[in-house]
Amino acid sequence: MLIDQDHNHNKNIKDFLPKALLLQVPSSSTMLMLRIYYDVIPRVHKHLEFWKKKAERIPNPELRKQALLSIKTKAFHCEGGSIYGLLAKQEIEQIICFIVAYQTISDYLDNLCDRSTSLDPKDFRTLHQACLDALTPSAKCINYYQFRQEQDDGGYLMELVKTCQNVLRELPSYHVIAPSLYHLADYYCDLQVHKHVQVNERVPRLEAWFERHRNQIPQMKWYEFSASTGSTLGIFCLVAYASDPDCSEELATKVKTSYFPWVQGLHILLDYFIDQEEDRIGGDLNFCAYYNNGQEISERFAYFLKQADQAVSRLPHKHFHRMINRALLGVYLADEKVNEQKNIKKTAKKILRSCGGSSLFFMWNIMIMARIRYRKILVQVV
């Protein structure tokens, strides 16, 4: 019954919107939310359901547990990332297929490393070779588990990689974006190695890594640089634009330099911001813990937002990209974890005050979506 209701709801939205609008990149907050409800969320959950069924058949119990947990607890990563599918217009289905598969790789491997039975950098490097292979249509898959105890995933990770490769192989401008993809993915994979090793090695490795790159990036702290490397948003934006045969090298470079470090930094700092208590209990590295206080956090987040807005103003569909910056604030600051942490809630209010009303618009919409999802779960249980 729930599926039928969702289908009818989406059909009504489709009938309500002029067909021409469905082929345009949204430039207003209201239109963006309508397109997310109608065009993005249903597609994301269709693909996640497919991968969930695959994960349920993983033979190794630990690999199966982490694969299913990553889908259950991090589905909103796929929902948020898949908004970039709207940039691809008619090619939205294939682009969301890629985004869900690539983000699922990322979230699954993050779970394996965060709750790892290994602390071996070689293990983390080899696992994350999957992130690089997924961006290379000609790459042959290897045994990504070769340096860890758990081995048999029934082909789960390999199938995720091949799904990404198959989409990229069909993109008319893949060759144009490939160098920028690799640049961002190299940063991402390096971070996953450095932040998951033995606790006493993490900060020294990250600081040394920052020193090697600090002359190539704007002025910031080592933990802000690390955060900027930990997002997949730049990759998703590049892949969406590559669905257009007219995508140029100039555009690919602009996307990369706009999203890294500012948009990606804002994204991951927000992610760490709401996870502070959870990471403290779990003994996990949290980049927001290195700020002096909540005031500094709110000032730096406002600065990252300002720089992100300036950076994306050079891109096509600049209003879309600026809305994404504010939607990031809405998504994370609407999370229930914020209300559960008194100091975090206080700082979140300061951040919202400094960032304008549109962030509040997205925050309320995300909260409404969460309540709808919760209600559906209750109905299913009953």
Short mmCIF file of C-alpha atoms in Angstrom, two decimals:
data_model
loop_
_atom_site.label_atom_id
_atom_site.label_comp_id
_atom_site.label_asym_id
_atom_site.label_seq_id
_atom_site.Cartn_x
_atom_site.Cartn_y
_atom_site.Cartn_z
CA MET A 1 0.00 0.00 0.00
CA LEU A 2 2.84 2.40 0.86
CA ILE A 3 4.43 1.87 -2.53
CA ASP A 4 1.18 2.65 -4.30
CA GLN A 5 0.73 5.82 -2.24
CA ASP A 6 4.26 6.95 -3.08
CA HIS A 7 3.69 6.19 -6.75
CA ASN A 8 0.47 8.24 -6.84
CA HIS A 9 2.10 11.09 -4.93
CA ASN A 10 4.99 11.23 -7.40
CA LYS A 11 2.62 11.02 -10.35
CA ASN A 12 0.65 13.99 -9.02
CA ILE A 13 3.82 16.05 -8.71
CA LYS A 14 4.80 15.10 -12.25
CA ASP A 15 1.38 16.21 -13.54
CA PHE A 16 1.68 19.46 -11.61
CA LEU A 17 5.07 20.44 -13.04
CA PRO A 18 5.34 21.66 -16.66
CA LYS A 19 7.41 19.22 -18.70
CA ALA A 20 9.94 21.92 -19.59
CA LEU A 21 10.74 22.42 -15.89
CA LEU A 22 11.57 18.73 -15.52
CA LEU A 23 14.38 19.20 -18.04
CA GLN A 24 15.84 22.28 -16.36
CA VAL A 25 18.35 22.55 -13.53
CA PRO A 26 16.41 24.02 -10.55
CA SER A 27 17.25 27.63 -9.72
CA SER A 28 14.87 28.20 -6.79
CA SER A 29 14.66 26.53 -3.38
CA THR A 30 11.05 25.45 -3.87
CA MET A 31 11.69 23.89 -7.27
CA LEU A 32 14.81 22.15 -5.95
CA MET A 33 12.84 20.54 -3.11
CA LEU A 34 10.05 19.44 -5.47
CA ARG A 35 12.58 17.83 -7.79
CA ILE A 36 14.32 16.15 -4.86
CA TYR A 37 10.98 14.67 -3.69
CA TYR A 38 9.92 13.57 -7.16
CA ASP A 39 13.06 12.93 -9.23
CA VAL A 40 15.81 12.10 -6.75
CA ILE A 41 14.59 10.27 -3.63
CA PRO A 42 12.55 7.54 -5.40
CA ARG A 43 15.48 6.72 -7.69
CA VAL A 44 17.96 6.63 -4.81
CA HIS A 45 15.84 4.22 -2.80
CA LYS A 46 15.28 1.97 -5.79
CA HIS A 47 19.05 1.61 -6.24
CA LEU A 48 19.72 1.27 -2.50
CA GLU A 49 17.16 -1.52 -2.28
CA PHE A 50 19.03 -3.33 -5.06
CA TRP A 51 22.35 -3.05 -3.18
CA LYS A 52 20.74 -4.00 0.12
CA LYS A 53 19.56 -7.29 -1.39
CA LYS A 54 23.08 -7.90 -2.70
CA ALA A 55 24.54 -7.10 0.74
CA GLU A 56 22.17 -9.56 2.44
CA ARG A 57 23.78 -12.36 0.41
CA ILE A 58 27.40 -11.59 1.45
CA PRO A 59 28.80 -14.87 2.87
CA ASN A 60 31.22 -13.38 5.43
CA PRO A 61 29.22 -12.28 8.51
CA GLU A 62 31.42 -9.24 9.35
CA LEU A 63 31.47 -7.95 5.77
CA ARG A 64 27.71 -8.53 5.51
CA LYS A 65 27.12 -6.68 8.80
CA GLN A 66 29.15 -3.62 7.75
CA ALA A 67 27.64 -3.52 4.24
CA LEU A 68 24.09 -3.57 5.62
CA LEU A 69 24.91 -1.05 8.37
CA SER A 70 26.39 1.37 5.85
CA ILE A 71 23.17 1.30 3.80
CA LYS A 72 20.90 1.51 6.85
CA THR A 73 22.67 4.36 8.65
CA LYS A 74 24.13 6.37 5.75
CA ALA A 75 21.38 6.36 3.13
CA PHE A 76 21.14 10.15 3.48
CA HIS A 77 24.65 10.39 1.97
CA CYS A 78 23.26 8.85 -1.22
CA GLU A 79 20.17 11.05 -1.08
CA GLY A 80 22.24 14.22 -0.74
CA GLY A 81 24.85 13.26 -3.33
CA SER A 82 22.22 12.24 -5.85
CA ILE A 83 20.88 15.80 -6.02
CA TYR A 84 23.71 16.33 -8.53
CA GLY A 85 21.83 14.01 -10.86
CA LEU A 86 19.58 17.01 -11.58
CA LEU A 87 22.50 18.63 -13.43
CA ALA A 88 22.37 15.76 -15.93
CA LYS A 89 18.78 16.55 -16.99
CA GLN A 90 17.62 13.64 -19.23
CA GLU A 91 20.53 11.45 -18.07
CA ILE A 92 19.52 11.65 -14.41
CA GLU A 93 18.84 7.91 -14.08
CA GLN A 94 22.35 6.82 -15.06
CA ILE A 95 24.03 9.52 -13.03
CA ILE A 96 22.10 8.57 -9.88
CA CYS A 97 22.95 4.93 -10.56
CA PHE A 98 26.65 5.94 -10.46
CA ILE A 99 26.31 8.21 -7.42
CA VAL A 100 24.51 5.59 -5.31
CA ALA A 101 27.02 2.88 -6.24
CA TYR A 102 30.07 5.10 -5.64
CA GLN A 103 28.75 6.50 -2.35
CA THR A 104 27.88 2.97 -1.22
CA ILE A 105 31.49 1.94 -1.87
CA SER A 106 32.67 4.93 0.16
CA ASP A 107 30.31 4.31 3.09
CA TYR A 108 30.96 0.57 3.16
CA LEU A 109 34.74 0.99 3.18
CA ASP A 110 34.47 3.72 5.81
CA ASN A 111 32.60 1.26 8.03
CA LEU A 112 35.20 -1.42 7.42
CA CYS A 113 37.99 0.96 8.40
CA ASP A 114 36.23 2.69 11.33
CA ARG A 115 35.27 -0.58 12.98
CA SER A 116 38.20 -2.48 11.57
CA THR A 117 39.73 -5.78 12.58
CA SER A 118 42.91 -4.31 11.06
CA LEU A 119 45.07 -1.22 11.62
CA ASP A 120 47.30 -1.89 8.63
CA PRO A 121 47.78 1.07 6.22
CA LYS A 122 48.33 -1.46 3.40
CA ASP A 123 44.88 -2.88 4.11
CA PHE A 124 43.22 0.55 3.99
CA ARG A 125 45.12 1.51 0.82
CA THR A 126 44.14 -1.72 -0.94
CA LEU A 127 40.49 -1.46 0.12
CA HIS A 128 40.32 2.08 -1.26
CA GLN A 129 41.84 1.04 -4.55
CA ALA A 130 38.19 0.20 -5.25
CA CYS A 131 37.41 3.96 -5.20
CA LEU A 132 40.04 4.58 -7.89
CA ASP A 133 39.12 1.52 -9.98
CA ALA A 134 35.46 2.61 -9.92
CA LEU A 135 36.53 5.82 -11.70
CA THR A 136 38.53 3.95 -14.36
CA PRO A 137 36.40 2.02 -16.87
CA SER A 138 39.40 0.02 -18.10
CA ALA A 139 40.61 -1.05 -14.62
CA LYS A 140 40.62 -4.73 -13.67
CA CYS A 141 39.31 -5.48 -10.20
CA ILE A 142 41.74 -6.95 -7.68
CA ASN A 143 41.23 -8.71 -4.35
CA TYR A 144 40.53 -5.60 -2.31
CA TYR A 145 40.48 -7.65 0.92
CA GLN A 146 43.92 -9.25 0.47
CA PHE A 147 45.44 -7.68 3.61
CA ARG A 148 42.61 -8.49 6.01
CA GLN A 149 41.05 -11.51 7.66
CA GLU A 150 37.58 -11.20 6.11
CA GLN A 151 37.63 -12.19 2.45
CA ASP A 152 34.43 -13.49 0.93
CA ASP A 153 31.90 -10.78 0.05
CA GLY A 154 30.31 -12.81 -2.73
CA GLY A 155 31.46 -10.26 -5.33
CA TYR A 156 29.63 -7.33 -3.65
CA LEU A 157 32.41 -4.72 -3.81
CA MET A 158 33.48 -5.81 -7.28
CA GLU A 159 29.92 -5.42 -8.58
CA LEU A 160 29.70 -1.91 -7.11
CA VAL A 161 32.96 -1.00 -8.86
CA LYS A 162 31.81 -2.42 -12.19
CA THR A 163 28.49 -0.58 -11.97
CA CYS A 164 30.38 2.72 -11.68
CA GLN A 165 32.68 1.76 -14.54
CA ASN A 166 29.76 0.89 -16.79
CA VAL A 167 28.15 4.31 -16.28
CA LEU A 168 31.41 6.20 -16.86
CA ARG A 169 32.11 4.20 -20.01
CA GLU A 170 28.96 5.66 -21.57
CA LEU A 171 29.60 9.29 -20.61
CA PRO A 172 30.38 11.40 -23.68
CA SER A 173 32.81 13.64 -21.77
CA TYR A 174 34.41 11.14 -19.40
CA HIS A 175 37.87 11.74 -20.88
CA VAL A 176 37.52 15.46 -20.13
CA ILE A 177 36.79 15.01 -16.41
CA ALA A 178 39.07 12.00 -15.74
CA PRO A 179 42.16 13.96 -14.52
CA SER A 180 40.03 16.00 -12.10
CA LEU A 181 38.27 12.85 -10.86
CA TYR A 182 41.59 11.19 -10.08
CA HIS A 183 42.90 14.29 -8.31
CA LEU A 184 39.93 14.42 -5.94
CA ALA A 185 39.84 10.64 -5.46
CA ASP A 186 43.58 10.51 -4.65
CA TYR A 187 43.03 13.05 -1.88
CA TYR A 188 40.06 11.06 -0.60
CA CYS A 189 41.93 7.74 -0.52
CA ASP A 190 44.98 9.27 1.20
CA LEU A 191 42.72 10.64 3.95
CA GLN A 192 41.11 7.24 4.54
CA VAL A 193 44.54 5.68 5.07
CA HIS A 194 45.94 8.38 7.37
CA LYS A 195 42.89 8.76 9.61
CA HIS A 196 42.34 5.05 10.27
CA VAL A 197 45.80 3.88 11.38
CA GLN A 198 46.82 3.46 15.03
CA VAL A 199 45.54 6.31 17.19
CA ASN A 200 48.99 7.73 18.04
CA GLU A 201 49.97 7.84 14.35
CA ARG A 202 46.87 9.61 12.98
CA VAL A 203 47.54 13.28 13.73
CA PRO A 204 51.29 13.17 12.89
CA ARG A 205 50.49 11.53 9.54
CA LEU A 206 47.73 14.03 8.76
CA GLU A 207 49.91 17.00 9.73
CA ALA A 208 52.79 15.76 7.57
CA TRP A 209 50.38 15.18 4.67
CA PHE A 210 49.06 18.72 5.06
CA GLU A 211 52.59 20.15 5.02
CA ARG A 212 53.23 18.46 1.66
CA HIS A 213 50.18 20.18 0.15
CA ARG A 214 49.82 23.48 2.01
CA ASN A 215 51.49 25.56 -0.73
CA GLN A 216 48.89 24.35 -3.25
CA ILE A 217 45.80 25.31 -1.21
CA PRO A 218 44.34 28.45 0.42
CA GLN A 219 45.38 29.20 4.00
CA MET A 220 43.71 26.88 6.50
CA LYS A 221 44.48 24.48 9.35
CA TRP A 222 45.56 20.86 8.82
CA TYR A 223 42.23 19.53 10.09
CA GLU A 224 40.29 21.78 7.69
CA PHE A 225 42.41 20.55 4.78
CA SER A 226 41.79 16.95 5.87
CA ALA A 227 38.05 17.59 6.01
CA SER A 228 38.11 19.11 2.51
CA THR A 229 39.56 15.91 1.07
CA GLY A 230 36.90 13.68 2.62
CA SER A 231 33.91 14.56 0.43
CA THR A 232 32.68 12.93 -2.78
CA LEU A 233 30.58 15.93 -3.89
CA GLY A 234 33.15 17.22 -6.39
CA ILE A 235 33.28 13.79 -8.04
CA PHE A 236 29.49 13.65 -8.34
CA CYS A 237 29.32 17.15 -9.80
CA LEU A 238 31.99 16.32 -12.40
CA VAL A 239 30.26 13.07 -13.43
CA ALA A 240 26.92 14.86 -13.83
CA TYR A 241 28.44 17.53 -16.10
CA ALA A 242 30.23 14.84 -18.14
CA SER A 243 26.83 13.60 -19.35
CA ASP A 244 26.92 16.63 -21.64
CA PRO A 245 29.00 16.17 -24.85
CA ASP A 246 29.94 19.87 -24.66
CA CYS A 247 31.58 19.61 -21.22
CA SER A 248 35.00 21.30 -21.50
CA GLU A 249 38.33 20.88 -19.72
CA GLU A 250 37.90 24.44 -18.48
CA LEU A 251 34.60 23.53 -16.82
CA ALA A 252 36.10 20.37 -15.27
CA THR A 253 38.91 22.42 -13.75
CA LYS A 254 36.48 25.05 -12.47
CA VAL A 255 34.33 22.39 -10.81
CA LYS A 256 37.34 20.80 -9.14
CA THR A 257 38.75 24.09 -7.83
CA SER A 258 35.31 25.32 -6.72
CA TYR A 259 34.40 22.17 -4.82
CA PHE A 260 37.85 21.57 -3.39
CA PRO A 261 38.48 22.85 -0.80
CA TRP A 262 35.50 25.08 0.04
CA VAL A 263 32.28 23.17 -0.75
CA GLN A 264 33.78 19.83 0.24
CA GLY A 265 35.30 21.35 3.38
CA LEU A 266 31.94 22.78 4.45
CA HIS A 267 30.32 19.39 3.79
CA ILE A 268 32.68 17.28 5.88
CA LEU A 269 33.16 19.79 8.70
CA LEU A 270 29.37 19.73 9.14
CA ASP A 271 29.46 15.92 9.14
CA TYR A 272 32.08 15.90 11.89
CA PHE A 273 30.33 18.71 13.76
CA ILE A 274 27.21 16.64 14.47
CA ASP A 275 29.23 13.47 15.23
CA GLN A 276 31.38 14.93 18.02
CA GLU A 277 29.82 13.06 20.94
CA GLU A 278 29.54 9.82 18.97
CA ASP A 279 33.22 10.02 17.94
CA ARG A 280 34.34 10.90 21.46
CA ILE A 281 32.62 7.78 22.84
CA GLY A 282 33.95 5.61 20.00
CA GLY A 283 37.50 6.98 20.21
CA ASP A 284 37.34 8.13 16.58
CA LEU A 285 39.19 11.11 15.12
CA ASN A 286 36.98 14.22 14.83
CA PHE A 287 38.30 17.30 13.05
CA CYS A 288 35.94 19.69 14.87
CA ALA A 289 37.56 18.72 18.18
CA TYR A 290 40.63 20.78 17.18
CA TYR A 291 38.76 24.09 17.17
CA ASN A 292 39.12 26.12 20.39
CA ASN A 293 35.40 26.58 21.02
CA GLY A 294 31.93 26.85 19.46
CA GLN A 295 32.48 30.49 18.53
CA GLU A 296 35.48 29.58 16.39
CA ILE A 297 33.50 26.78 14.76
CA SER A 298 30.63 29.10 13.81
CA GLU A 299 33.06 31.72 12.46
CA ARG A 300 35.02 29.21 10.38
CA PHE A 301 31.86 27.56 9.02
CA ALA A 302 30.54 30.97 7.98
CA TYR A 303 33.89 31.66 6.30
CA PHE A 304 33.82 28.33 4.44
CA LEU A 305 30.26 29.08 3.27
CA LYS A 306 31.28 32.53 2.02
CA GLN A 307 34.26 31.09 0.13
CA ALA A 308 32.14 28.24 -1.24
CA ASP A 309 29.56 30.71 -2.57
CA GLN A 310 32.25 32.80 -4.24
CA ALA A 311 33.87 29.69 -5.75
CA VAL A 312 30.69 28.27 -7.31
CA SER A 313 29.68 31.66 -8.71
CA ARG A 314 32.09 30.87 -11.58
CA LEU A 315 30.15 27.74 -12.55
CA PRO A 316 27.14 27.25 -14.83
CA HIS A 317 23.93 26.94 -12.77
CA LYS A 318 25.51 29.00 -9.99
CA HIS A 319 22.17 29.38 -8.19
CA PHE A 320 21.86 25.59 -8.02
CA HIS A 321 25.33 25.25 -6.50
CA ARG A 322 24.71 28.03 -3.96
CA MET A 323 21.50 26.27 -2.92
CA ILE A 324 23.50 23.07 -2.39
CA ASN A 325 25.78 24.96 0.00
CA ARG A 326 22.77 25.98 2.08
CA ALA A 327 21.10 22.60 1.74
CA LEU A 328 24.22 21.07 3.33
CA LEU A 329 23.67 23.26 6.37
CA GLY A 330 19.98 22.32 6.43
CA VAL A 331 20.63 18.58 6.14
CA TYR A 332 23.22 18.38 8.90
CA LEU A 333 21.78 20.91 11.33
CA ALA A 334 18.36 19.23 11.08
CA ASP A 335 19.89 15.95 12.27
CA GLU A 336 18.53 14.63 15.57
CA LYS A 337 22.12 14.39 16.87
CA VAL A 338 22.18 18.20 17.11
CA ASN A 339 19.33 18.27 19.66
CA GLU A 340 20.99 15.51 21.68
CA GLN A 341 24.17 17.58 22.28
CA LYS A 342 23.58 20.81 24.24
CA ASN A 343 26.77 22.63 23.17
CA ILE A 344 26.35 21.52 19.57
CA LYS A 345 22.75 22.78 19.49
CA LYS A 346 23.88 26.19 20.78
CA THR A 347 26.62 26.47 18.13
CA ALA A 348 24.22 25.25 15.41
CA LYS A 349 21.91 28.19 16.14
CA LYS A 350 24.84 30.60 15.73
CA ILE A 351 25.79 28.98 12.43
CA LEU A 352 22.23 29.26 11.11
CA ARG A 353 21.95 32.90 12.16
CA SER A 354 25.11 33.75 10.23
CA CYS A 355 24.08 31.85 7.09
CA GLY A 356 20.69 33.28 6.16
CA GLY A 357 17.09 32.12 5.83
CA SER A 358 17.40 29.66 2.96
CA SER A 359 19.33 27.25 5.18
CA LEU A 360 16.32 27.27 7.52
CA PHE A 361 14.05 26.50 4.55
CA PHE A 362 16.07 23.39 3.73
CA MET A 363 16.34 22.42 7.39
CA TRP A 364 12.56 22.41 7.85
CA ASN A 365 12.09 20.42 4.64
CA ILE A 366 14.63 17.82 5.74
CA MET A 367 12.90 17.53 9.13
CA ILE A 368 9.55 17.01 7.38
CA MET A 369 11.11 14.30 5.17
CA ALA A 370 12.52 12.59 8.27
CA ARG A 371 9.10 12.61 9.97
CA ILE A 372 7.43 11.15 6.85
CA ARG A 373 10.07 8.41 6.74
CA TYR A 374 9.59 7.67 10.46
CA ARG A 375 5.81 7.49 10.02
CA LYS A 376 6.20 5.00 7.17
CA ILE A 377 8.43 2.81 9.32
CA LEU A 378 5.79 2.83 12.07
CA VAL A 379 3.04 1.90 9.57
CA GLN A 380 5.15 -0.97 8.23
CA VAL A 381 5.80 -2.26 11.76
CA VAL A 382 2.09 -2.11 12.64
#
